[in-house]
CSV table of C-alpha atoms and ligand atoms in Angstrom, one decimal:
chain,number,residue,atom,x,y,z
A,15,UNK,CA,-173.3,150.7,-190.5
A,16,UNK,CA,-175.8,152.9,-188.7
A,17,UNK,CA,-175.1,156.6,-189.1
A,18,UNK,CA,-177.1,159.5,-187.7
A,19,UNK,CA,-178.0,162.1,-190.3
A,20,UNK,CA,-180.7,164.2,-188.5
A,21,UNK,CA,-181.0,165.7,-185.1
A,22,UNK,CA,-184.4,167.0,-184.1
A,23,UNK,CA,-183.5,167.9,-180.6
A,24,UNK,CA,-185.1,167.2,-177.2
A,25,UNK,CA,-188.6,165.8,-177.9
A,26,UNK,CA,-191.5,164.6,-175.7
A,27,UNK,CA,-193.6,161.6,-176.5
A,28,UNK,CA,-195.7,162.8,-179.4
A,29,UNK,CA,-199.0,161.5,-177.9
A,30,UNK,CA,-198.4,162.5,-174.3
A,31,UNK,CA,-201.0,165.3,-174.1
A,32,UNK,CA,-200.9,166.8,-170.6
A,33,UNK,CA,-204.1,167.1,-168.6
A,34,UNK,CA,-202.9,170.1,-166.7
A,35,UNK,CA,-199.7,172.1,-166.2
A,36,UNK,CA,-199.1,171.5,-162.5
A,37,UNK,CA,-195.4,171.5,-161.4
A,38,UNK,CA,-195.7,167.7,-160.6
A,39,UNK,CA,-196.9,166.8,-164.2
A,40,UNK,CA,-194.3,169.1,-165.8
A,41,UNK,CA,-191.5,167.5,-163.7
A,42,UNK,CA,-192.7,164.0,-164.9
A,43,UNK,CA,-192.8,164.9,-168.6
A,44,UNK,CA,-190.6,162.5,-170.5
A,45,UNK,CA,-188.1,163.9,-173.0
A,46,UNK,CA,-185.5,162.1,-175.2
A,47,UNK,CA,-183.1,163.2,-178.0
A,48,UNK,CA,-184.7,162.5,-181.4
A,49,UNK,CA,-181.9,161.5,-183.7
A,50,UNK,CA,-182.5,159.7,-187.0
A,51,UNK,CA,-180.1,157.3,-188.7
A,52,UNK,CA,-179.5,155.4,-191.9
A,53,UNK,CA,-178.3,151.8,-192.0
A,54,UNK,CA,-176.2,151.3,-195.1
A,55,UNK,CA,-176.6,147.4,-194.9
A,56,UNK,CA,-180.4,147.2,-195.2
A,57,UNK,CA,-181.2,150.8,-196.1
A,58,UNK,CA,-183.4,151.2,-193.0
A,59,UNK,CA,-184.0,154.7,-191.8
A,60,UNK,CA,-184.8,154.7,-188.1
A,61,UNK,CA,-185.0,156.6,-184.8
A,62,UNK,CA,-181.5,156.0,-183.4
A,63,UNK,CA,-182.6,155.5,-179.8
A,64,UNK,CA,-186.2,154.2,-179.7
A,65,UNK,CA,-188.4,154.7,-176.7
A,66,UNK,CA,-189.8,151.8,-174.8
A,67,UNK,CA,-193.2,150.9,-176.4
A,68,UNK,CA,-194.7,150.4,-172.9
A,69,UNK,CA,-194.3,154.1,-172.3
A,70,UNK,CA,-196.0,154.9,-175.6
A,71,UNK,CA,-199.0,152.5,-176.1
A,72,UNK,CA,-200.8,153.0,-172.8
A,73,UNK,CA,-204.4,152.7,-171.9
A,74,UNK,CA,-204.9,156.4,-172.6
A,75,UNK,CA,-203.7,156.3,-176.2
A,76,UNK,CA,-205.2,159.3,-177.9
A,77,UNK,CA,-205.2,158.6,-181.6
A,78,UNK,CA,-208.4,157.3,-183.1
A,79,UNK,CA,-208.1,156.4,-186.7
A,80,UNK,CA,-211.9,156.8,-187.2
A,81,UNK,CA,-211.7,160.5,-186.4
A,82,UNK,CA,-211.1,161.4,-190.0
A,83,UNK,CA,-213.5,160.8,-192.9
A,84,UNK,CA,-210.5,160.4,-195.2
A,85,UNK,CA,-209.2,157.5,-193.1
A,86,UNK,CA,-212.6,155.8,-192.7
A,87,UNK,CA,-213.0,156.0,-196.4
A,88,UNK,CA,-209.5,154.8,-197.2
A,89,UNK,CA,-209.8,151.7,-195.0
A,90,UNK,CA,-213.2,150.9,-196.5
A,91,UNK,CA,-211.8,151.0,-200.0
A,92,UNK,CA,-208.7,148.9,-198.9
A,93,UNK,CA,-210.9,146.3,-197.3
A,94,UNK,CA,-213.0,146.0,-200.4
A,95,UNK,CA,-209.9,145.7,-202.6
A,96,UNK,CA,-208.3,143.0,-200.5
A,97,UNK,CA,-211.5,141.0,-200.2
A,98,UNK,CA,-211.9,141.0,-204.0
A,99,UNK,CA,-208.3,140.1,-204.7
A,100,UNK,CA,-207.6,137.5,-202.0
A,101,UNK,CA,-211.0,136.4,-200.6
A,102,UNK,CA,-209.5,135.8,-197.1
A,103,UNK,CA,-211.2,133.4,-194.7
A,104,UNK,CA,-209.1,134.4,-191.6
A,105,UNK,CA,-207.9,137.9,-191.2
A,106,UNK,CA,-205.6,139.1,-188.6
A,107,UNK,CA,-205.0,142.8,-188.0
A,108,UNK,CA,-202.0,143.9,-186.0
A,109,UNK,CA,-202.7,147.3,-184.4
A,110,UNK,CA,-206.5,147.5,-185.0
A,111,UNK,CA,-206.9,150.9,-183.2
A,112,UNK,CA,-210.6,151.6,-182.9
A,113,UNK,CA,-211.7,149.0,-185.5
A,114,UNK,CA,-211.8,151.3,-188.5
A,115,UNK,CA,-210.5,148.6,-190.8
A,116,UNK,CA,-211.9,145.4,-189.4
A,117,UNK,CA,-215.4,146.7,-189.2
A,118,UNK,CA,-215.5,146.2,-193.0
A,119,UNK,CA,-215.3,142.4,-192.6
A,120,UNK,CA,-217.5,139.7,-191.3
A,121,UNK,CA,-216.9,139.5,-187.6
A,122,UNK,CA,-216.4,135.7,-187.6
A,123,UNK,CA,-213.4,136.0,-189.8
A,124,UNK,CA,-211.5,138.6,-187.9
A,125,UNK,CA,-208.8,138.5,-185.2
A,126,UNK,CA,-207.7,141.9,-183.9
A,127,UNK,CA,-204.5,142.7,-181.9
A,128,UNK,CA,-204.3,146.1,-180.1
A,129,UNK,CA,-202.1,146.8,-177.1
A,130,UNK,CA,-203.9,150.0,-176.0
A,131,UNK,CA,-206.7,148.8,-173.8
A,132,UNK,CA,-208.9,151.8,-174.2
A,133,UNK,CA,-208.9,151.0,-178.0
A,134,UNK,CA,-209.1,147.2,-177.7
A,135,UNK,CA,-212.2,147.7,-175.4
A,136,UNK,CA,-213.9,149.4,-178.3
A,137,UNK,CA,-213.7,146.4,-180.6
A,138,UNK,CA,-213.8,143.5,-178.1
A,139,UNK,CA,-217.5,143.3,-177.9
A,140,UNK,CA,-218.0,142.5,-181.6
A,141,UNK,CA,-214.6,141.2,-182.6
A,142,UNK,CA,-212.2,138.7,-181.2
A,143,UNK,CA,-209.6,141.1,-179.8
A,144,UNK,CA,-206.3,140.6,-178.1
A,145,UNK,CA,-205.3,143.6,-175.9
A,146,UNK,CA,-201.6,142.8,-176.3
A,147,UNK,CA,-198.4,143.8,-178.0
A,148,UNK,CA,-197.7,141.8,-181.1
A,149,UNK,CA,-194.9,139.2,-180.5
A,150,UNK,CA,-194.1,135.5,-180.9
A,151,UNK,CA,-195.7,134.6,-177.6
A,152,UNK,CA,-199.0,136.1,-178.8
A,153,UNK,CA,-198.8,134.5,-182.2
A,154,UNK,CA,-198.3,131.0,-180.7
A,155,UNK,CA,-201.3,131.7,-178.4
A,156,UNK,CA,-203.6,132.7,-181.2
A,157,UNK,CA,-202.5,130.2,-183.9
A,158,UNK,CA,-201.1,127.1,-182.1
A,159,UNK,CA,-204.4,125.3,-182.4
A,160,UNK,CA,-206.2,127.2,-185.1
A,161,UNK,CA,-205.8,127.7,-188.8
A,162,UNK,CA,-203.3,130.3,-189.9
A,163,UNK,CA,-204.3,133.7,-191.3
A,164,UNK,CA,-204.6,134.1,-195.0
A,165,UNK,CA,-204.6,137.9,-194.7
A,166,UNK,CA,-202.5,139.8,-192.2
A,167,UNK,CA,-203.1,143.5,-192.3
A,168,UNK,CA,-201.2,146.2,-190.5
A,169,UNK,CA,-201.5,149.9,-191.1
A,170,UNK,CA,-199.2,152.4,-189.4
A,171,UNK,CA,-198.1,149.8,-186.9
A,172,UNK,CA,-195.1,147.8,-188.1
A,173,UNK,CA,-193.1,151.0,-188.5
A,174,UNK,CA,-193.9,151.6,-184.8
A,175,UNK,CA,-192.3,148.4,-183.4
A,176,UNK,CA,-188.6,148.6,-182.6
A,177,UNK,CA,-188.0,144.8,-182.7
A,178,UNK,CA,-188.4,143.8,-186.3
A,179,UNK,CA,-187.0,140.3,-185.7
A,180,UNK,CA,-189.8,139.5,-183.2
A,181,UNK,CA,-192.4,141.1,-185.4
A,182,UNK,CA,-191.6,139.3,-188.6
A,183,UNK,CA,-190.9,135.9,-187.0
A,184,UNK,CA,-194.3,136.1,-185.4
A,185,UNK,CA,-195.8,137.1,-188.7
A,186,UNK,CA,-194.1,134.2,-190.6
A,187,UNK,CA,-195.5,131.8,-188.0
A,188,UNK,CA,-199.0,133.2,-188.3
A,189,UNK,CA,-199.3,133.4,-192.0
A,190,UNK,CA,-200.8,130.5,-194.0
A,191,UNK,CA,-198.6,129.0,-196.9
A,192,UNK,CA,-200.6,131.0,-199.5
A,193,UNK,CA,-201.3,133.9,-197.1
A,194,UNK,CA,-200.5,137.5,-197.8
A,195,UNK,CA,-199.2,140.2,-195.4
A,196,UNK,CA,-200.3,143.7,-196.4
A,197,UNK,CA,-198.7,146.6,-194.6
A,198,UNK,CA,-199.2,150.3,-194.9
A,199,UNK,CA,-196.7,152.8,-193.6
A,200,UNK,CA,-195.5,156.4,-194.4
A,201,UNK,CA,-193.2,156.4,-197.3
A,202,UNK,CA,-189.6,157.5,-197.0
A,203,UNK,CA,-189.6,158.7,-200.6
A,204,UNK,CA,-192.5,161.1,-199.8
A,205,UNK,CA,-190.7,162.3,-196.7
A,206,UNK,CA,-187.7,163.2,-198.7
A,207,UNK,CA,-189.7,164.8,-201.5
A,208,UNK,CA,-192.0,166.8,-199.2
A,209,UNK,CA,-189.3,167.7,-196.6
A,210,UNK,CA,-191.8,166.3,-194.1
A,211,UNK,CA,-189.4,165.8,-191.3
A,212,UNK,CA,-192.3,165.7,-188.9
A,213,UNK,CA,-192.9,162.1,-189.9
A,214,UNK,CA,-190.1,161.4,-187.4
A,215,UNK,CA,-191.3,161.1,-183.9
A,216,UNK,CA,-191.0,158.6,-181.2
A,217,UNK,CA,-193.7,156.2,-182.6
A,218,UNK,CA,-192.3,156.2,-186.1
A,219,UNK,CA,-189.3,154.1,-185.2
A,220,UNK,CA,-188.9,153.4,-188.9
A,221,UNK,CA,-189.8,155.2,-192.0
A,222,UNK,CA,-189.6,152.5,-194.6
A,223,UNK,CA,-188.5,152.7,-198.3
A,224,UNK,CA,-189.5,149.9,-200.6
A,225,UNK,CA,-185.8,149.1,-200.9
A,226,UNK,CA,-185.5,148.6,-197.2
A,227,UNK,CA,-188.7,146.6,-196.7
A,228,UNK,CA,-187.7,144.3,-199.6
A,229,UNK,CA,-184.3,143.6,-197.8
A,230,UNK,CA,-185.7,143.3,-194.3
A,231,UNK,CA,-188.5,140.7,-195.1
A,232,UNK,CA,-186.0,138.5,-196.9
A,233,UNK,CA,-184.3,137.9,-193.6
A,234,UNK,CA,-187.4,136.2,-192.4
A,235,UNK,CA,-188.1,133.9,-195.4
A,236,UNK,CA,-190.7,136.4,-196.7
A,237,UNK,CA,-190.8,138.1,-200.0
A,238,UNK,CA,-192.1,141.5,-201.2
A,239,UNK,CA,-194.1,140.9,-204.4
A,240,UNK,CA,-196.1,144.1,-205.0
A,241,UNK,CA,-196.2,147.7,-203.7
A,242,UNK,CA,-198.3,150.7,-204.4
A,243,UNK,CA,-198.4,154.4,-203.5
A,244,UNK,CA,-201.3,155.5,-201.4
A,245,UNK,CA,-202.3,159.0,-200.4
A,246,UNK,CA,-202.8,158.6,-196.6
A,247,UNK,CA,-200.7,160.3,-194.0
A,248,UNK,CA,-199.1,162.6,-196.6
A,249,UNK,CA,-197.8,159.8,-198.8
A,250,UNK,CA,-197.6,156.2,-197.8
A,251,UNK,CA,-196.9,152.8,-199.3
A,252,UNK,CA,-198.8,149.6,-199.3
A,253,UNK,CA,-196.6,146.5,-199.4
A,254,UNK,CA,-197.7,143.0,-200.4
A,255,UNK,CA,-195.6,140.3,-198.9
A,256,UNK,CA,-195.8,136.5,-199.0
A,257,UNK,CA,-193.8,133.5,-197.9
A,258,UNK,CA,-190.6,133.0,-199.9
A,259,UNK,CA,-191.9,130.1,-201.9
A,260,UNK,CA,-195.5,131.2,-202.4
A,261,UNK,CA,-196.9,131.6,-205.9
A,262,UNK,CA,-197.1,135.3,-206.2
A,263,UNK,CA,-194.9,136.9,-208.9
A,264,UNK,CA,-193.0,140.1,-208.5
A,265,UNK,CA,-195.2,142.8,-210.1
A,266,UNK,CA,-194.0,145.2,-212.8
A,267,UNK,CA,-195.1,148.1,-210.5
A,268,UNK,CA,-192.8,146.8,-207.8
A,269,UNK,CA,-189.9,146.6,-210.2
A,270,UNK,CA,-190.5,150.2,-211.3
A,271,UNK,CA,-190.9,151.5,-207.7
A,272,UNK,CA,-187.6,149.9,-206.7
A,273,UNK,CA,-185.9,151.3,-209.8
A,274,UNK,CA,-187.2,154.8,-209.0
A,275,UNK,CA,-186.0,154.6,-205.4
A,276,UNK,CA,-182.6,153.7,-206.6
A,277,UNK,CA,-182.6,156.5,-209.1
A,278,UNK,CA,-183.5,158.8,-206.3
A,279,UNK,CA,-180.6,157.4,-204.2
A,280,UNK,CA,-182.7,156.1,-201.3
A,281,UNK,CA,-179.9,153.6,-200.7
A,282,UNK,CA,-177.2,156.3,-200.2
A,283,UNK,CA,-176.3,158.2,-197.0
A,284,UNK,CA,-175.7,161.4,-198.9
A,285,UNK,CA,-179.4,161.7,-199.8
A,286,UNK,CA,-180.3,161.9,-196.1
A,287,UNK,CA,-177.5,164.2,-195.2
A,288,UNK,CA,-178.7,166.7,-197.9
A,289,UNK,CA,-182.3,166.2,-196.6
A,290,UNK,CA,-181.1,167.2,-193.1
A,291,UNK,CA,-179.6,170.4,-194.4
A,292,UNK,CA,-183.0,171.3,-196.0
A,293,UNK,CA,-184.7,170.5,-192.7
A,294,UNK,CA,-182.6,173.0,-190.9
A,295,UNK,CA,-183.4,175.7,-193.5
A,296,UNK,CA,-187.1,174.8,-193.3
A,297,UNK,CA,-187.0,175.4,-189.5
A,298,UNK,CA,-185.5,178.9,-190.0
A,299,UNK,CA,-188.1,179.8,-192.7
A,300,UNK,CA,-191.0,178.6,-190.6
A,301,UNK,CA,-190.0,180.6,-187.6
A,302,UNK,CA,-189.5,183.7,-189.8
A,303,UNK,CA,-193.1,183.4,-191.0
A,304,UNK,CA,-194.5,183.0,-187.5
A,305,UNK,CA,-192.5,185.9,-186.1
A,306,UNK,CA,-193.4,188.2,-188.9
A,307,UNK,CA,-197.2,187.4,-188.7
A,308,UNK,CA,-197.1,187.7,-184.9
A,309,UNK,CA,-195.3,191.0,-184.9
A,310,UNK,CA,-198.1,192.4,-187.1
A,311,UNK,CA,-200.6,191.5,-184.4
A,312,UNK,CA,-202.2,188.4,-186.1
A,313,UNK,CA,-204.0,185.7,-184.2
A,314,UNK,CA,-202.3,182.4,-185.0
A,315,UNK,CA,-203.7,179.0,-184.0
A,316,UNK,CA,-202.9,175.5,-185.0
A,317,UNK,CA,-205.3,173.1,-186.8
A,318,UNK,CA,-205.1,169.4,-185.6
A,319,UNK,CA,-203.2,168.4,-182.5
A,320,UNK,CA,-201.2,165.9,-184.5
A,321,UNK,CA,-198.2,163.8,-183.4
A,322,UNK,CA,-196.4,165.3,-186.4
A,323,UNK,CA,-196.8,168.8,-185.0
A,324,UNK,CA,-195.2,167.8,-181.7
A,325,UNK,CA,-192.0,167.3,-183.7
A,326,UNK,CA,-192.4,170.6,-185.5
A,327,UNK,CA,-193.2,172.7,-182.4
A,328,UNK,CA,-190.5,171.2,-180.3
A,329,UNK,CA,-187.8,171.3,-183.0
A,330,UNK,CA,-188.7,174.9,-184.0
A,331,UNK,CA,-189.5,176.0,-180.5
A,332,UNK,CA,-193.0,177.2,-181.4
A,333,UNK,CA,-195.0,177.7,-178.1
A,334,UNK,CA,-198.0,179.5,-176.8
A,335,UNK,CA,-196.3,182.9,-177.3
A,336,UNK,CA,-196.7,182.2,-181.1
A,337,UNK,CA,-199.8,180.0,-181.1
A,338,UNK,CA,-202.9,180.9,-179.0
A,339,UNK,CA,-204.3,177.3,-179.1
A,340,UNK,CA,-204.7,174.2,-181.1
A,341,UNK,CA,-208.1,172.9,-182.3
A,342,UNK,CA,-208.8,169.2,-182.6
A,343,UNK,CA,-211.9,167.1,-183.1
A,344,UNK,CA,-210.7,164.3,-180.9
A,345,UNK,CA,-212.6,164.5,-177.5
A,346,UNK,CA,-209.8,163.1,-175.4
A,347,UNK,CA,-207.3,165.7,-176.8
A,348,UNK,CA,-209.6,168.6,-176.0
A,349,UNK,CA,-208.9,170.3,-172.7
A,350,UNK,CA,-205.3,169.1,-172.7
A,351,UNK,CA,-202.0,170.7,-173.6
A,352,UNK,CA,-199.6,169.7,-176.4
A,353,UNK,CA,-196.5,167.7,-175.4
A,354,UNK,CA,-193.4,169.8,-174.7
A,355,UNK,CA,-194.7,173.2,-175.8
A,356,UNK,CA,-197.9,173.1,-173.6
A,357,UNK,CA,-200.2,174.9,-176.0
A,358,UNK,CA,-203.9,174.4,-174.9
A,359,UNK,CA,-206.1,172.2,-177.2
A,360,UNK,CA,-209.8,173.1,-177.7
A,361,UNK,CA,-212.6,172.0,-179.9
A,362,UNK,CA,-213.0,173.4,-183.4
A,363,UNK,CA,-216.5,174.6,-182.4
A,364,UNK,CA,-214.9,176.9,-179.8
A,365,UNK,CA,-211.7,177.8,-181.7
A,366,UNK,CA,-212.5,178.1,-185.4
A,367,UNK,CA,-214.1,181.5,-186.0
A,368,UNK,CA,-213.5,184.8,-187.7
A,369,UNK,CA,-211.1,186.0,-185.0
A,370,UNK,CA,-208.4,183.6,-186.3
A,371,UNK,CA,-206.2,185.1,-189.0
A,372,UNK,CA,-203.8,182.2,-189.5
A,373,UNK,CA,-203.9,178.5,-188.7
A,374,UNK,CA,-200.8,176.3,-188.8
A,375,UNK,CA,-201.8,173.2,-190.7
A,376,UNK,CA,-200.6,170.6,-188.2
A,377,UNK,CA,-202.8,168.0,-190.0
A,378,UNK,CA,-201.4,168.9,-193.4
A,379,UNK,CA,-202.0,165.4,-194.6
A,380,UNK,CA,-205.8,166.1,-194.4
A,381,UNK,CA,-205.5,169.4,-196.3
A,382,UNK,CA,-208.3,168.6,-198.7
A,383,UNK,CA,-210.7,167.5,-196.0
A,384,UNK,CA,-209.9,170.6,-193.9
A,385,UNK,CA,-210.2,173.1,-196.7
A,386,UNK,CA,-213.6,171.7,-197.6
A,387,UNK,CA,-214.6,172.0,-193.9
A,388,UNK,CA,-213.3,175.6,-193.5
A,389,UNK,CA,-214.5,176.9,-196.9
A,390,UNK,CA,-216.6,179.7,-195.3
A,391,UNK,CA,-213.7,181.0,-193.1
A,392,UNK,CA,-211.3,180.7,-196.1
A,393,UNK,CA,-213.6,182.8,-198.1
A,394,UNK,CA,-213.6,185.4,-195.3
A,395,UNK,CA,-209.8,185.6,-195.4
A,396,UNK,CA,-208.6,182.8,-193.1
A,397,UNK,CA,-205.1,181.6,-194.2
A,398,UNK,CA,-203.1,178.5,-193.3
A,399,UNK,CA,-199.4,178.1,-192.7
A,400,UNK,CA,-197.9,174.9,-193.9
A,401,UNK,CA,-194.3,173.8,-193.6
A,402,UNK,CA,-194.6,171.1,-196.4
A,403,UNK,CA,-193.1,171.0,-198.9
A,404,UNK,CA,-191.7,174.4,-197.8
A,405,UNK,CA,-192.8,176.9,-195.2
A,406,UNK,CA,-195.5,179.1,-196.8
A,407,UNK,CA,-198.9,180.7,-196.4
A,408,UNK,CA,-201.7,179.0,-198.3
A,409,UNK,CA,-205.3,179.8,-198.9
A,410,UNK,CA,-208.3,178.8,-200.9
B,512,TMP,P1,-203.0,162.2,-187.6
B,512,TMP,O1,-202.4,163.0,-188.7
B,512,TMP,O2,-202.0,161.6,-186.7
B,512,TMP,O3,-204.0,161.2,-188.2
B,512,TMP,O4,-203.9,163.2,-186.7
B,512,TMP,C1,-204.8,164.1,-187.2
B,512,TMP,C2,-205.4,164.9,-186.1
B,512,TMP,O5,-206.1,166.0,-186.6
B,512,TMP,C3,-206.4,164.1,-185.3
B,512,TMP,O6,-206.2,164.3,-183.9
B,512,TMP,C4,-207.8,164.7,-185.7
B,512,TMP,C5,-207.4,166.0,-186.1
B,512,TMP,N1,-208.3,166.6,-187.1
B,512,TMP,C6,-209.0,167.7,-186.8
B,512,TMP,O7,-209.0,168.2,-185.7
B,512,TMP,N2,-209.9,168.2,-187.8
B,512,TMP,C7,-209.9,167.7,-189.1
B,512,TMP,O8,-210.7,168.2,-189.9
B,512,TMP,C8,-209.1,166.5,-189.4
B,512,TMP,C9,-209.2,165.9,-190.7
B,512,TMP,C10,-208.3,166.0,-188.4
């Protein structure tokens, strides 16, 4: 039933930025084969051989959702919208990161779950925070003696958890009878449309379609009743899920999204096979651009040490011979080296100046925000290289 359609080669963990390049650390660097498969039974697209989450979500986890103004703003708007529509009294967030979502709620109403202790420590002073992986044991611990949650929110987390059985059983136990589960994750439809194969990395165990989410939740006596497109992470979906017998009616929007996904054949293996051929061509085209620009003596850097660019660099073999350095605003990425390709990461203050001719848009999902920020350099001739939807040079 599960069939591999995409092979992205030997990959390191997307978030394992190296603190130095000593032989010892290089020897310890973990690699795995990143293959992606399609399940014809429930239409799930997933990493064929997921990595153990304990290797990924450590106490040095680098990603901070609050780093980007786009994300801070998006979560603020989402919190406002969910408060207005559902007026929740008890809110559980699974994967609360640095608190970017929960900080928009009254602290007495919120329960946060975040397995990376460095992140959980950031919220535990103000909010009830459990520094644990989400599973049934934790759900029983939290809700055995207290009222169930009437809003469970989880952004960019459910798609990271290999064991969907454990995840949804724990959710079903924790959700009140009229409660709503709202999840946000990158959209498979956007990945296919944008050729954004870099959405596949070790943490994105699943890239959901609406069709697959609808099927999967039914296995756990839950029901998808609404979905909407959102702009974050280069095209995501927000899914609204309730208990099987809850009052919510299937929305017209959901019916139309499901129809559109069927029309675009997101339930057929052939769609993904064709996508994988486009990905191979995209790799060739990107390398051609890099080599041509480098041969002409240009200085090329990369903008944003994103997890997505780990996939691109390792798949396309783009290393420090082609890219001088990567700039990133995140303090705990600066001074480190990118996973697998070992390109140095420095602050934008040090790295973004007139000496840069081209910058690979690693954080292509923040293009608008970045173009606003780099307006002066763009006016002076800086150009970006982007591989989505197709490798090309972009400017102003
Ligand atoms: P993400 O796509 O996984 O959220 O990661 C985005 C990364 O890009 C994050 O490390 C912060 C970085 N970044 C910058 O360095 N400059 C920027 O202007 C933006 C928006 C992000």
